[in-house]
Amino acid sequence: MLAVWLSPFPIHAQSSATPGPSGPPLVVHIETITTNLSGPASPTDSTDQLFPTDLVPFADNSSRTLIVTLGGVLRVLDARHQLQAQPYFNATNAKTLTGQNHFASFGFTTATFHPNFAVPKADGFGVFFMVEPETTQTQPPPDFPGVGPDNTSDRNPHHDRVLYEYTTSDPSANTLTLGQNVSKREVLRIHEPRRGHDVNDLLFDAHGYLLIAVGDNVDADLPQNRSNVFGKILRIDPLNPATVAPRNPDDRNSNNGQYRIPASNPFVDNDNTDGNSSLDEIFIEGLRNPWRLTFAPNFSALHIANVGKNHRETVVTAHGQGGENFGWPYFEGTRPNPKHPTPTAFTHIAPTFEYTHNRFNNTHPGSITGIVAYQGKIIPQLENQVLFGDTLANLLFYGDPQTGIFHLLQPDESSDPLPQRIISINQTHDGTLYLAGFDGSLARIVRSQR
């Protein structure tokens, strides 16, 4: 729960010069589920899926799981954890801009279902949301402009990230076609002058408000300035104000009229340090590249996998009513950043977990991924633990958020290979843990019989 938190965990950041995992690893078993999440979507759809980037349980009782691919094709795992042959939906259009040479930051990285997706007659029935990358040549003006000049190179072009609302007339459908059984509405548009550290993740809180994880767009001067959206977690009510009543009578319409801003957001009507007004949508600040979000059981804490720069990767945790500042660019984890001296009287929240880039000898971790607050029963040792990993080193970790101590997860000798460069760690309805990789594969973690 975000507006009223239930039971905050203490944060214990490690003080070692080279923080990292401790103790013996937990041995688990890895099973490959599919390697068919790259290349053409189907025999009748040549859209390149590129690779899977996110898994999201359907907000219904079907036990299905949605798979987002970087190329914009949505796939489905059925209740038996089998990949459905036909794509669920192809979200690409003539304006779509995707690419594979810069991690997963240039494509489709996330989707989420409204909590009332399967509740007939309720606000949000049949509704899900996606963030989509689009060219800027023929688009309307952004709701949130970029900061700094546009980069026009082919490798690092400017573009827009657009939050779209989709509404299907049949939430139980196994395939969707735009204009037939699903419609589309633009909610907000963010202009990104550069490619990288974009809009990464979406997650609904306990009150039906949507959290939006936005990276700093590779500009370290932005996360501490509340007149822009970069390096922040935003919080909005994304449903259409023209057709849906407010959740709270004090919530206000956005400037573009397409969503509402919760009155409980921490910076509503506040001035920024530079004299400009703070953006009311901001909920959390001081992040470099918040890649994935996860709630602890009962919404008691929000864990964020925050990608570092040259030295530290971190999991940071929010416990209050918003307004948390996690220190970037003045701190990278617990390490002060000499390139950005800390202002007088500046305060921030230390990470729950952190590790250094030089901790693993010949492997060089440097891009945290994940993240899951485990709620399954398959691996008892993971009860009340948080799982995360590192894309570059292809390592897996689990840790206790109450102590800040974490350990390696190690595949047993009979395991299938880990997905190449794990890009996301996710959990299905029944607590099954999944790993998605750059090689187009999907694997699950189960208990080792060793």
Tab-separated table of C-alpha atoms in Angstrom:
chain	number	residue	atom	x	y	z
A	1	MET	CA	0.000	0.000	0.000
A	2	LEU	CA	1.494	3.315	-0.980
A	3	ALA	CA	-0.623	6.040	0.556
A	4	VAL	CA	-0.792	4.252	3.903
A	5	TRP	CA	1.980	1.725	4.445
A	6	LEU	CA	1.347	-1.274	6.623
A	7	SER	CA	4.646	-2.329	8.208
A	8	PRO	CA	7.885	-0.719	7.006
A	9	PHE	CA	11.051	-2.800	6.878
A	10	PRO	CA	14.283	-1.272	8.172
A	11	ILE	CA	16.984	-0.630	5.583
A	12	HIS	CA	20.507	-1.911	6.202
A	13	ALA	CA	22.898	-0.859	3.446
A	14	GLN	CA	26.253	-2.622	3.480
A	15	SER	CA	29.187	-0.375	4.333
A	16	SER	CA	31.915	-2.503	2.705
A	17	ALA	CA	34.086	-0.896	0.038
A	18	THR	CA	33.045	-3.778	-2.219
A	19	PRO	CA	29.544	-4.785	-1.073
A	20	GLY	CA	28.069	-7.945	-2.512
A	21	PRO	CA	26.533	-11.331	-1.714
A	22	SER	CA	27.622	-13.323	1.314
A	23	GLY	CA	27.531	-16.930	2.479
A	24	PRO	CA	26.994	-20.089	0.425
A	25	PRO	CA	24.661	-19.922	-2.586
A	26	LEU	CA	21.205	-21.468	-2.713
A	27	VAL	CA	21.205	-24.216	-5.340
A	28	VAL	CA	18.130	-24.270	-7.612
A	29	HIS	CA	17.111	-25.978	-10.851
A	30	ILE	CA	16.577	-24.141	-14.148
A	31	GLU	CA	14.121	-25.441	-16.767
A	32	THR	CA	13.882	-23.908	-20.245
A	33	ILE	CA	10.245	-23.311	-21.231
A	34	THR	CA	10.721	-21.915	-24.732
A	35	THR	CA	13.318	-20.434	-27.041
A	36	ASN	CA	10.709	-19.083	-29.468
A	37	LEU	CA	10.470	-15.490	-28.272
A	38	SER	CA	12.748	-14.056	-30.949
A	39	GLY	CA	12.289	-13.845	-34.696
A	40	PRO	CA	8.904	-13.727	-36.467
A	41	ALA	CA	5.861	-13.677	-34.215
A	42	SER	CA	4.079	-16.438	-36.146
A	43	PRO	CA	3.883	-17.984	-39.631
A	44	THR	CA	1.399	-15.251	-40.562
A	45	ASP	CA	3.054	-12.326	-38.718
A	46	SER	CA	6.622	-11.422	-39.686
A	47	THR	CA	7.079	-8.850	-36.890
A	48	ASP	CA	10.382	-9.558	-35.150
A	49	GLN	CA	9.756	-10.209	-31.456
A	50	LEU	CA	13.470	-9.485	-30.738
A	51	PHE	CA	13.364	-10.946	-27.195
A	52	PRO	CA	11.089	-11.080	-24.110
A	53	THR	CA	11.272	-8.142	-21.715
A	54	ASP	CA	8.498	-8.613	-19.146
A	55	LEU	CA	5.954	-11.136	-17.835
A	56	VAL	CA	2.685	-9.977	-16.283
A	57	PRO	CA	-0.009	-12.230	-14.764
A	58	PHE	CA	-3.472	-11.560	-16.201
A	59	ALA	CA	-5.671	-9.824	-13.624
A	60	ASP	CA	-8.295	-12.576	-13.770
A	61	ASN	CA	-8.753	-16.191	-12.681
A	62	SER	CA	-7.414	-17.739	-15.894
A	63	SER	CA	-3.853	-18.287	-14.551
A	64	ARG	CA	-2.555	-16.933	-17.867
A	65	THR	CA	0.604	-14.834	-18.036
A	66	LEU	CA	1.275	-12.098	-20.584
A	67	ILE	CA	4.737	-11.930	-22.166
A	68	VAL	CA	5.923	-8.572	-23.544
A	69	THR	CA	8.577	-8.674	-26.273
A	70	LEU	CA	10.904	-5.844	-27.210
A	71	GLY	CA	9.492	-5.898	-30.739
A	72	GLY	CA	5.956	-5.137	-29.529
A	73	VAL	CA	4.389	-8.584	-29.901
A	74	LEU	CA	2.500	-9.861	-26.847
A	75	ARG	CA	2.460	-13.606	-26.189
A	76	VAL	CA	0.666	-15.733	-23.593
A	77	LEU	CA	1.666	-18.539	-21.273
A	78	ASP	CA	-1.427	-20.598	-20.518
A	79	ALA	CA	-2.412	-22.086	-17.163
A	80	ARG	CA	-0.134	-25.079	-17.855
A	81	HIS	CA	2.821	-22.716	-18.424
A	82	GLN	CA	2.811	-23.524	-22.147
A	83	LEU	CA	3.444	-20.837	-24.783
A	84	GLN	CA	0.306	-20.144	-26.806
A	85	ALA	CA	1.026	-20.589	-30.527
A	86	GLN	CA	-0.736	-17.449	-31.721
A	87	PRO	CA	0.305	-14.006	-30.430
A	88	TYR	CA	-2.089	-12.319	-28.055
A	89	PHE	CA	-1.674	-8.898	-29.650
A	90	ASN	CA	0.662	-7.028	-31.974
A	91	ALA	CA	1.002	-3.485	-30.600
A	92	THR	CA	3.274	-2.136	-33.338
A	93	ASN	CA	2.179	0.546	-35.796
A	94	ALA	CA	3.714	2.712	-38.510
A	95	LYS	CA	5.204	5.024	-35.859
A	96	THR	CA	6.821	2.281	-33.752
A	97	LEU	CA	10.552	2.613	-33.144
A	98	THR	CA	12.456	-0.423	-31.847
A	99	GLY	CA	16.046	-1.643	-31.753
A	100	GLN	CA	18.233	-4.214	-30.022
A	101	ASN	CA	21.692	-2.728	-29.637
A	102	HIS	CA	21.169	-0.853	-26.381
A	103	PHE	CA	19.795	-3.350	-23.878
A	104	ALA	CA	16.001	-3.314	-23.823
A	105	SER	CA	15.693	0.445	-23.655
A	106	PHE	CA	14.560	0.832	-27.236
A	107	GLY	CA	11.343	-1.050	-27.628
A	108	PHE	CA	8.426	-2.384	-25.626
A	109	THR	CA	9.523	-3.082	-22.066
A	110	THR	CA	6.360	-3.436	-19.996
A	111	ALA	CA	2.592	-3.792	-19.738
A	112	THR	CA	0.138	-4.033	-16.866
A	113	PHE	CA	-3.499	-4.908	-16.336
A	114	HIS	CA	-5.934	-2.694	-14.496
A	115	PRO	CA	-6.940	-4.398	-11.206
A	116	ASN	CA	-10.553	-4.461	-12.473
A	117	PHE	CA	-9.610	-6.048	-15.810
A	118	ALA	CA	-11.953	-9.009	-15.205
A	119	VAL	CA	-14.649	-7.259	-13.114
A	120	PRO	CA	-17.734	-6.624	-15.301
A	121	LYS	CA	-19.243	-3.129	-15.109
A	122	ALA	CA	-16.374	-1.878	-12.931
A	123	ASP	CA	-14.181	1.038	-13.956
A	124	GLY	CA	-11.167	-0.527	-15.661
A	125	PHE	CA	-13.007	-3.591	-16.980
A	126	GLY	CA	-11.080	-5.028	-19.925
A	127	VAL	CA	-8.340	-2.387	-19.596
A	128	PHE	CA	-4.566	-2.828	-19.824
A	129	PHE	CA	-1.719	-0.384	-20.396
A	130	MET	CA	1.500	-0.351	-22.390
A	131	VAL	CA	4.391	2.077	-22.883
A	132	GLU	CA	5.348	2.332	-26.548
A	133	PRO	CA	8.312	3.969	-28.340
A	134	GLU	CA	7.384	6.151	-31.305
A	135	THR	CA	9.085	8.409	-33.787
A	136	THR	CA	8.416	12.120	-33.360
A	137	GLN	CA	7.968	13.204	-36.978
A	138	THR	CA	4.170	13.065	-37.067
A	139	GLN	CA	3.236	13.066	-33.397
A	140	PRO	CA	1.316	15.592	-31.304
A	141	PRO	CA	3.372	17.744	-28.916
A	142	PRO	CA	4.513	15.803	-25.836
A	143	ASP	CA	2.861	16.329	-22.475
A	144	PHE	CA	6.340	16.253	-20.943
A	145	PRO	CA	9.107	17.721	-23.115
A	146	GLY	CA	12.650	16.448	-23.009
A	147	VAL	CA	15.517	18.369	-21.453
A	148	GLY	CA	18.457	19.278	-23.680
A	149	PRO	CA	18.973	19.075	-27.448
A	150	ASP	CA	17.633	16.176	-29.475
A	151	ASN	CA	20.149	13.563	-30.564
A	152	THR	CA	19.622	12.826	-34.260
A	153	SER	CA	22.071	9.950	-34.761
A	154	ASP	CA	20.699	6.611	-35.911
A	155	ARG	CA	22.179	4.868	-32.872
A	156	ASN	CA	20.811	7.233	-30.267
A	157	PRO	CA	17.816	9.076	-31.748
A	158	HIS	CA	15.285	11.182	-29.939
A	159	HIS	CA	11.801	9.696	-29.691
A	160	ASP	CA	8.597	9.679	-27.643
A	161	ARG	CA	7.502	7.202	-25.008
A	162	VAL	CA	3.713	6.967	-25.030
A	163	LEU	CA	1.454	5.456	-22.375
A	164	TYR	CA	-1.513	3.853	-24.127
A	165	GLU	CA	-4.689	2.471	-22.613
A	166	TYR	CA	-6.188	-0.549	-24.369
A	167	THR	CA	-9.744	-1.718	-23.714
A	168	THR	CA	-10.950	-5.123	-24.838
A	169	SER	CA	-14.598	-6.097	-24.995
A	170	ASP	CA	-13.628	-9.666	-24.089
A	171	PRO	CA	-11.031	-10.017	-21.297
A	172	SER	CA	-11.087	-13.812	-21.739
A	173	ALA	CA	-10.020	-13.618	-25.400
A	174	ASN	CA	-6.814	-15.392	-26.388
A	175	THR	CA	-6.101	-13.030	-29.297
A	176	LEU	CA	-6.822	-9.331	-29.788
A	177	THR	CA	-7.132	-7.290	-32.973
A	178	LEU	CA	-7.199	-3.495	-32.900
A	179	GLY	CA	-10.516	-2.161	-34.185
A	180	GLN	CA	-12.266	-5.492	-33.658
A	181	ASN	CA	-12.134	-6.567	-30.007
A	182	VAL	CA	-9.767	-3.944	-28.587
A	183	SER	CA	-9.564	-0.123	-28.740
A	184	LYS	CA	-6.717	2.285	-27.959
A	185	ARG	CA	-6.422	5.669	-26.192
A	186	GLU	CA	-3.349	7.835	-25.601
A	187	VAL	CA	-2.899	8.740	-21.925
A	188	LEU	CA	0.370	10.696	-21.881
A	189	ARG	CA	3.446	11.298	-24.021
A	190	ILE	CA	7.031	11.892	-22.844
A	191	HIS	CA	9.669	13.195	-25.243
A	192	GLU	CA	13.114	11.633	-24.807
A	193	PRO	CA	15.974	13.588	-26.448
A	194	ARG	CA	18.224	10.531	-26.164
A	195	ARG	CA	17.785	6.784	-26.229
A	196	GLY	CA	18.435	5.055	-22.939
A	197	HIS	CA	17.082	5.149	-19.372
A	198	ASP	CA	13.564	5.519	-20.709
A	199	VAL	CA	10.124	4.645	-19.341
A	200	ASN	CA	10.724	1.121	-18.061
A	201	ASP	CA	7.948	-0.311	-15.911
A	202	LEU	CA	4.285	0.008	-14.905
A	203	LEU	CA	2.678	-1.236	-11.682
A	204	PHE	CA	-0.646	-0.559	-9.949
A	205	ASP	CA	-0.664	0.171	-6.235
A	206	ALA	CA	-3.249	-0.922	-3.678
A	207	HIS	CA	-5.452	2.106	-4.397
A	208	GLY	CA	-5.735	1.592	-8.146
A	209	TYR	CA	-3.188	4.288	-8.998
A	210	LEU	CA	-0.554	3.549	-11.619
A	211	LEU	CA	3.171	3.835	-10.900
A	212	ILE	CA	5.374	4.712	-13.901
A	213	ALA	CA	9.149	4.141	-13.650
A	214	VAL	CA	11.072	6.749	-15.683
A	215	GLY	CA	14.862	6.724	-16.109
A	216	ASP	CA	17.030	9.858	-16.211
A	217	ASN	CA	17.400	9.729	-20.038
A	218	VAL	CA	21.189	9.589	-19.527
A	219	ASP	CA	21.277	13.056	-17.945
A	220	ALA	CA	22.382	13.016	-14.309
A	221	ASP	CA	21.257	16.620	-13.751
A	222	LEU	CA	17.563	15.709	-14.022
A	223	PRO	CA	16.620	13.338	-11.143
A	224	GLN	CA	16.897	16.046	-8.450
A	225	ASN	CA	14.840	18.595	-10.394
A	226	ARG	CA	11.080	18.253	-9.924
A	227	SER	CA	10.198	20.314	-12.982
A	228	ASN	CA	10.816	17.232	-15.183
A	229	VAL	CA	9.758	13.572	-15.082
A	230	PHE	CA	13.201	11.995	-15.499
A	231	GLY	CA	14.789	9.837	-12.797
A	232	LYS	CA	11.433	9.557	-11.024
A	233	ILE	CA	8.493	7.293	-10.233
A	234	LEU	CA	5.255	8.959	-11.352
A	235	ARG	CA	1.834	8.146	-9.895
A	236	ILE	CA	-1.454	8.780	-11.705
A	237	ASP	CA	-5.007	7.518	-12.092
A	238	PRO	CA	-4.815	6.563	-15.786
A	239	LEU	CA	-8.522	6.027	-16.506
A	240	ASN	CA	-10.300	8.569	-18.699
A	241	PRO	CA	-11.664	11.494	-16.631
A	242	ALA	CA	-14.322	12.069	-19.295
A	243	THR	CA	-15.952	8.706	-18.584
A	244	VAL	CA	-14.800	7.592	-15.114
A	245	ALA	CA	-15.479	9.240	-11.740
A	246	PRO	CA	-12.454	10.139	-9.584
A	247	ARG	CA	-11.243	7.692	-6.951
A	248	ASN	CA	-10.866	10.602	-4.562
A	249	PRO	CA	-12.943	13.777	-4.957
A	250	ASP	CA	-9.779	15.844	-4.434
A	251	ASP	CA	-7.936	14.193	-7.345
A	252	ARG	CA	-7.489	16.652	-10.200
A	253	ASN	CA	-7.453	16.349	-13.958
A	254	SER	CA	-4.109	16.398	-15.751
A	255	ASN	CA	-3.193	19.263	-18.055
A	256	ASN	CA	-4.020	17.146	-21.104
A	257	GLY	CA	-7.327	15.968	-19.594
A	258	GLN	CA	-6.521	12.271	-20.195
A	259	TYR	CA	-5.805	11.128	-16.616
A	260	ARG	CA	-6.053	12.313	-13.015
A	261	ILE	CA	-3.397	13.179	-10.446
A	262	PRO	CA	-3.887	11.765	-6.925
A	263	ALA	CA	-4.312	14.506	-4.336
A	264	SER	CA	-2.120	12.400	-2.010
A	265	ASN	CA	0.956	12.689	-4.246
A	266	PRO	CA	3.729	14.272	-2.158
A	267	PHE	CA	4.621	17.257	-4.360
A	268	VAL	CA	1.161	18.459	-5.335
A	269	ASP	CA	1.204	22.292	-5.342
A	270	ASN	CA	4.853	22.365	-4.171
A	271	ASP	CA	7.516	24.630	-5.635
A	272	ASN	CA	10.722	23.164	-7.029
A	273	THR	CA	14.148	24.251	-5.776
A	274	ASP	CA	14.698	26.251	-8.984
A	275	GLY	CA	11.557	28.343	-8.407
A	276	ASN	CA	9.436	26.473	-10.944
A	277	SER	CA	6.436	24.428	-9.903
A	278	SER	CA	7.060	20.775	-9.074
A	279	LEU	CA	5.260	18.307	-11.315
A	280	ASP	CA	2.276	16.983	-9.385
A	281	GLU	CA	2.702	13.540	-10.968
A	282	ILE	CA	6.030	12.890	-9.198
A	283	PHE	CA	5.892	10.308	-6.406
A	284	ILE	CA	9.547	9.275	-5.843
A	285	GLU	CA	12.769	10.984	-7.000
A	286	GLY	CA	16.555	10.613	-7.162
A	287	LEU	CA	16.727	7.480	-9.345
A	288	ARG	CA	19.091	6.779	-12.227
A	289	ASN	CA	17.315	4.047	-14.157
A	290	PRO	CA	14.502	2.285	-12.249
A	291	TRP	CA	14.199	-0.849	-14.363
A	292	ARG	CA	11.678	-2.946	-12.425
A	293	LEU	CA	9.224	-2.461	-9.547
A	294	THR	CA	7.725	-5.033	-7.192
A	295	PHE	CA	5.535	-4.886	-4.095
A	296	ALA	CA	6.175	-6.874	-0.952
A	297	PRO	CA	3.192	-8.943	0.251
A	298	ASN	CA	0.181	-6.823	1.257
A	299	PHE	CA	1.750	-3.805	-0.493
A	300	SER	CA	3.890	-3.247	2.604
A	301	ALA	CA	6.923	-1.974	0.652
A	302	LEU	CA	7.885	-1.061	-2.890
A	303	HIS	CA	11.218	-2.489	-4.074
A	304	ILE	CA	12.941	-0.876	-7.075
A	305	ALA	CA	15.792	-2.366	-9.147
A	306	ASN	CA	17.801	0.788	-9.873
A	307	VAL	CA	20.574	0.511	-12.479
A	308	GLY	CA	23.833	2.180	-11.465
A	309	LYS	CA	26.535	3.824	-13.546
A	310	ASN	CA	30.211	2.997	-12.992
A	311	HIS	CA	30.315	1.526	-9.497
A	312	ARG	CA	27.159	0.287	-7.741
A	313	GLU	CA	23.934	-1.573	-8.576
A	314	THR	CA	21.146	-1.207	-6.035
A	315	VAL	CA	17.759	-2.303	-4.833
A	316	VAL	CA	16.058	0.617	-3.132
A	317	THR	CA	12.886	0.440	-1.080
A	318	ALA	CA	10.093	2.941	-0.467
A	319	HIS	CA	8.104	2.733	2.760
A	320	GLY	CA	6.173	5.949	3.123
A	321	GLN	CA	3.578	8.160	1.498
A	322	GLY	CA	5.825	9.044	-1.403
A	323	GLY	CA	8.462	11.726	-1.511
A	324	GLU	CA	11.426	9.370	-1.042
A	325	ASN	CA	14.713	10.543	-2.549
A	326	PHE	CA	17.280	7.861	-3.416
A	327	GLY	CA	20.187	10.202	-3.964
A	328	TRP	CA	21.226	10.041	-7.621
A	329	PRO	CA	23.395	11.728	-8.873
A	330	TYR	CA	24.936	12.748	-5.530
A	331	PHE	CA	25.156	9.105	-4.450
A	332	GLU	CA	25.511	5.865	-6.387
A	333	GLY	CA	24.243	3.488	-3.749
A	334	THR	CA	26.105	4.379	-0.558
A	335	ARG	CA	29.060	5.751	-2.546
A	336	PRO	CA	29.280	9.557	-2.854
A	337	ASN	CA	29.658	10.665	-6.460
A	338	PRO	CA	32.671	13.021	-6.765
A	339	LYS	CA	31.386	14.379	-10.072
A	340	HIS	CA	28.262	15.686	-8.308
A	341	PRO	CA	29.181	17.020	-4.838
A	342	THR	CA	26.445	16.580	-2.277
A	343	PRO	CA	24.587	19.813	-1.435
A	344	THR	CA	24.547	21.009	2.140
A	345	ALA	CA	21.819	19.380	4.260
A	346	PHE	CA	20.919	16.926	1.475
A	347	THR	CA	19.329	13.709	2.757
A	348	HIS	CA	18.418	10.518	0.948
A	349	ILE	CA	17.492	6.897	1.601
A	350	ALA	CA	20.278	4.302	1.429
A	351	PRO	CA	19.754	1.140	-0.634
A	352	THR	CA	18.380	-2.104	0.749
A	353	PHE	CA	20.860	-4.155	-1.303
A	354	GLU	CA	23.898	-3.053	-3.288
A	355	TYR	CA	26.882	-4.606	-5.001
A	356	THR	CA	29.916	-3.266	-6.804
A	357	HIS	CA	30.931	-3.770	-10.415
A	358	ASN	CA	34.276	-5.317	-9.493
A	359	ARG	CA	33.047	-7.851	-6.958
A	360	PHE	CA	33.063	-10.959	-9.158
A	361	ASN	CA	36.644	-11.255	-10.460
A	362	ASN	CA	36.419	-12.137	-14.168
A	363	THR	CA	32.725	-11.297	-14.482
A	364	HIS	CA	31.731	-7.662	-14.527
A	365	PRO	CA	28.214	-7.057	-13.252
A	366	GLY	CA	26.892	-3.667	-14.103
A	367	SER	CA	23.165	-3.718	-14.862
A	368	ILE	CA	20.742	-4.885	-12.202
A	369	THR	CA	17.577	-6.632	-13.313
A	370	GLY	CA	14.602	-8.257	-11.652
A	371	ILE	CA	12.804	-7.772	-9.389
A	372	VAL	CA	10.505	-10.101	-7.441
A	373	ALA	CA	9.284	-10.164	-3.846
A	374	TYR	CA	8.746	-13.912	-3.651
A	375	GLN	CA	5.234	-15.068	-2.763
A	376	GLY	CA	5.398	-18.686	-3.907
A	377	LYS	CA	5.665	-22.017	-2.095
A	378	ILE	CA	7.817	-23.941	-4.590
A	379	ILE	CA	11.148	-22.965	-2.973
A	380	PRO	CA	10.635	-22.572	0.808
A	381	GLN	CA	14.067	-20.973	1.334
A	382	LEU	CA	12.890	-17.959	-0.672
A	383	GLU	CA	9.962	-17.129	1.628
A	384	ASN	CA	9.964	-13.368	2.424
A	385	GLN	CA	12.988	-12.889	0.159
A	386	VAL	CA	13.562	-10.497	-2.744
A	387	LEU	CA	15.053	-11.836	-5.992
A	388	PHE	CA	17.096	-9.819	-8.461
A	389	GLY	CA	19.947	-10.391	-10.892
A	390	ASP	CA	22.559	-8.830	-13.127
A	391	THR	CA	22.157	-8.757	-16.900
A	392	LEU	CA	25.826	-8.354	-17.841
A	393	ALA	CA	27.201	-11.034	-15.490
A	394	ASN	CA	24.111	-13.280	-15.841
A	395	LEU	CA	23.947	-13.767	-12.086
A	396	LEU	CA	20.981	-14.296	-9.774
A	397	PHE	CA	20.625	-13.112	-6.177
A	398	TYR	CA	18.132	-13.362	-3.328
A	399	GLY	CA	18.114	-11.447	-0.068
A	400	ASP	CA	16.315	-10.501	3.110
A	401	PRO	CA	15.080	-6.891	2.912
A	402	GLN	CA	15.003	-6.653	6.697
A	403	THR	CA	18.755	-7.216	7.034
A	404	GLY	CA	20.156	-6.190	3.647
A	405	ILE	CA	22.048	-9.508	3.458
A	406	PHE	CA	21.824	-11.310	0.129
A	407	HIS	CA	23.222	-14.440	-1.510
A	408	LEU	CA	23.771	-15.998	-4.914
A	409	LEU	CA	21.280	-18.363	-6.547
A	410	GLN	CA	23.246	-21.125	-8.282
A	411	PRO	CA	21.857	-23.548	-10.913
A	412	ASP	CA	22.505	-27.222	-10.158
A	413	GLU	CA	24.526	-29.472	-12.473
A	414	SER	CA	21.479	-30.855	-14.284
A	415	SER	CA	19.949	-27.434	-15.015
A	416	ASP	CA	19.253	-26.176	-18.502
A	417	PRO	CA	21.390	-23.162	-19.455
A	418	LEU	CA	20.360	-19.817	-18.015
A	419	PRO	CA	18.818	-17.451	-20.563
A	420	GLN	CA	21.568	-15.400	-22.149
A	421	ARG	CA	21.816	-11.979	-20.445
A	422	ILE	CA	18.796	-12.149	-18.154
A	423	ILE	CA	16.705	-9.047	-18.787
A	424	SER	CA	13.819	-9.662	-16.392
A	425	ILE	CA	12.781	-11.825	-13.444
A	426	ASN	CA	9.066	-12.296	-12.916
A	427	GLN	CA	6.517	-14.251	-10.913
A	428	THR	CA	3.232	-15.801	-12.046
A	429	HIS	CA	-0.042	-16.253	-10.147
A	430	ASP	CA	1.124	-19.462	-8.477
A	431	GLY	CA	4.528	-18.073	-7.504
A	432	THR	CA	6.481	-19.678	-10.348
A	433	LEU	CA	9.641	-17.694	-11.053
A	434	TYR	CA	10.582	-16.912	-14.663
A	435	LEU	CA	13.749	-15.608	-16.307
A	436	ALA	CA	13.667	-13.845	-19.694
A	437	GLY	CA	16.802	-13.459	-21.812
A	438	PHE	CA	18.266	-11.576	-24.769
A	439	ASP	CA	18.479	-14.873	-26.675
A	440	GLY	CA	14.677	-15.122	-26.914
A	441	SER	CA	14.423	-17.796	-24.253
A	442	LEU	CA	12.247	-18.146	-21.199
A	443	ALA	CA	13.140	-20.386	-18.253
A	444	ARG	CA	11.700	-21.071	-14.845
A	445	ILE	CA	13.336	-21.615	-11.461
A	446	VAL	CA	12.237	-24.660	-9.457
A	447	ARG	CA	13.479	-26.431	-6.353
A	448	SER	CA	16.626	-28.474	-6.846
A	449	GLN	CA	16.473	-32.182	-6.006
A	450	ARG	CA	20.164	-32.146	-5.140
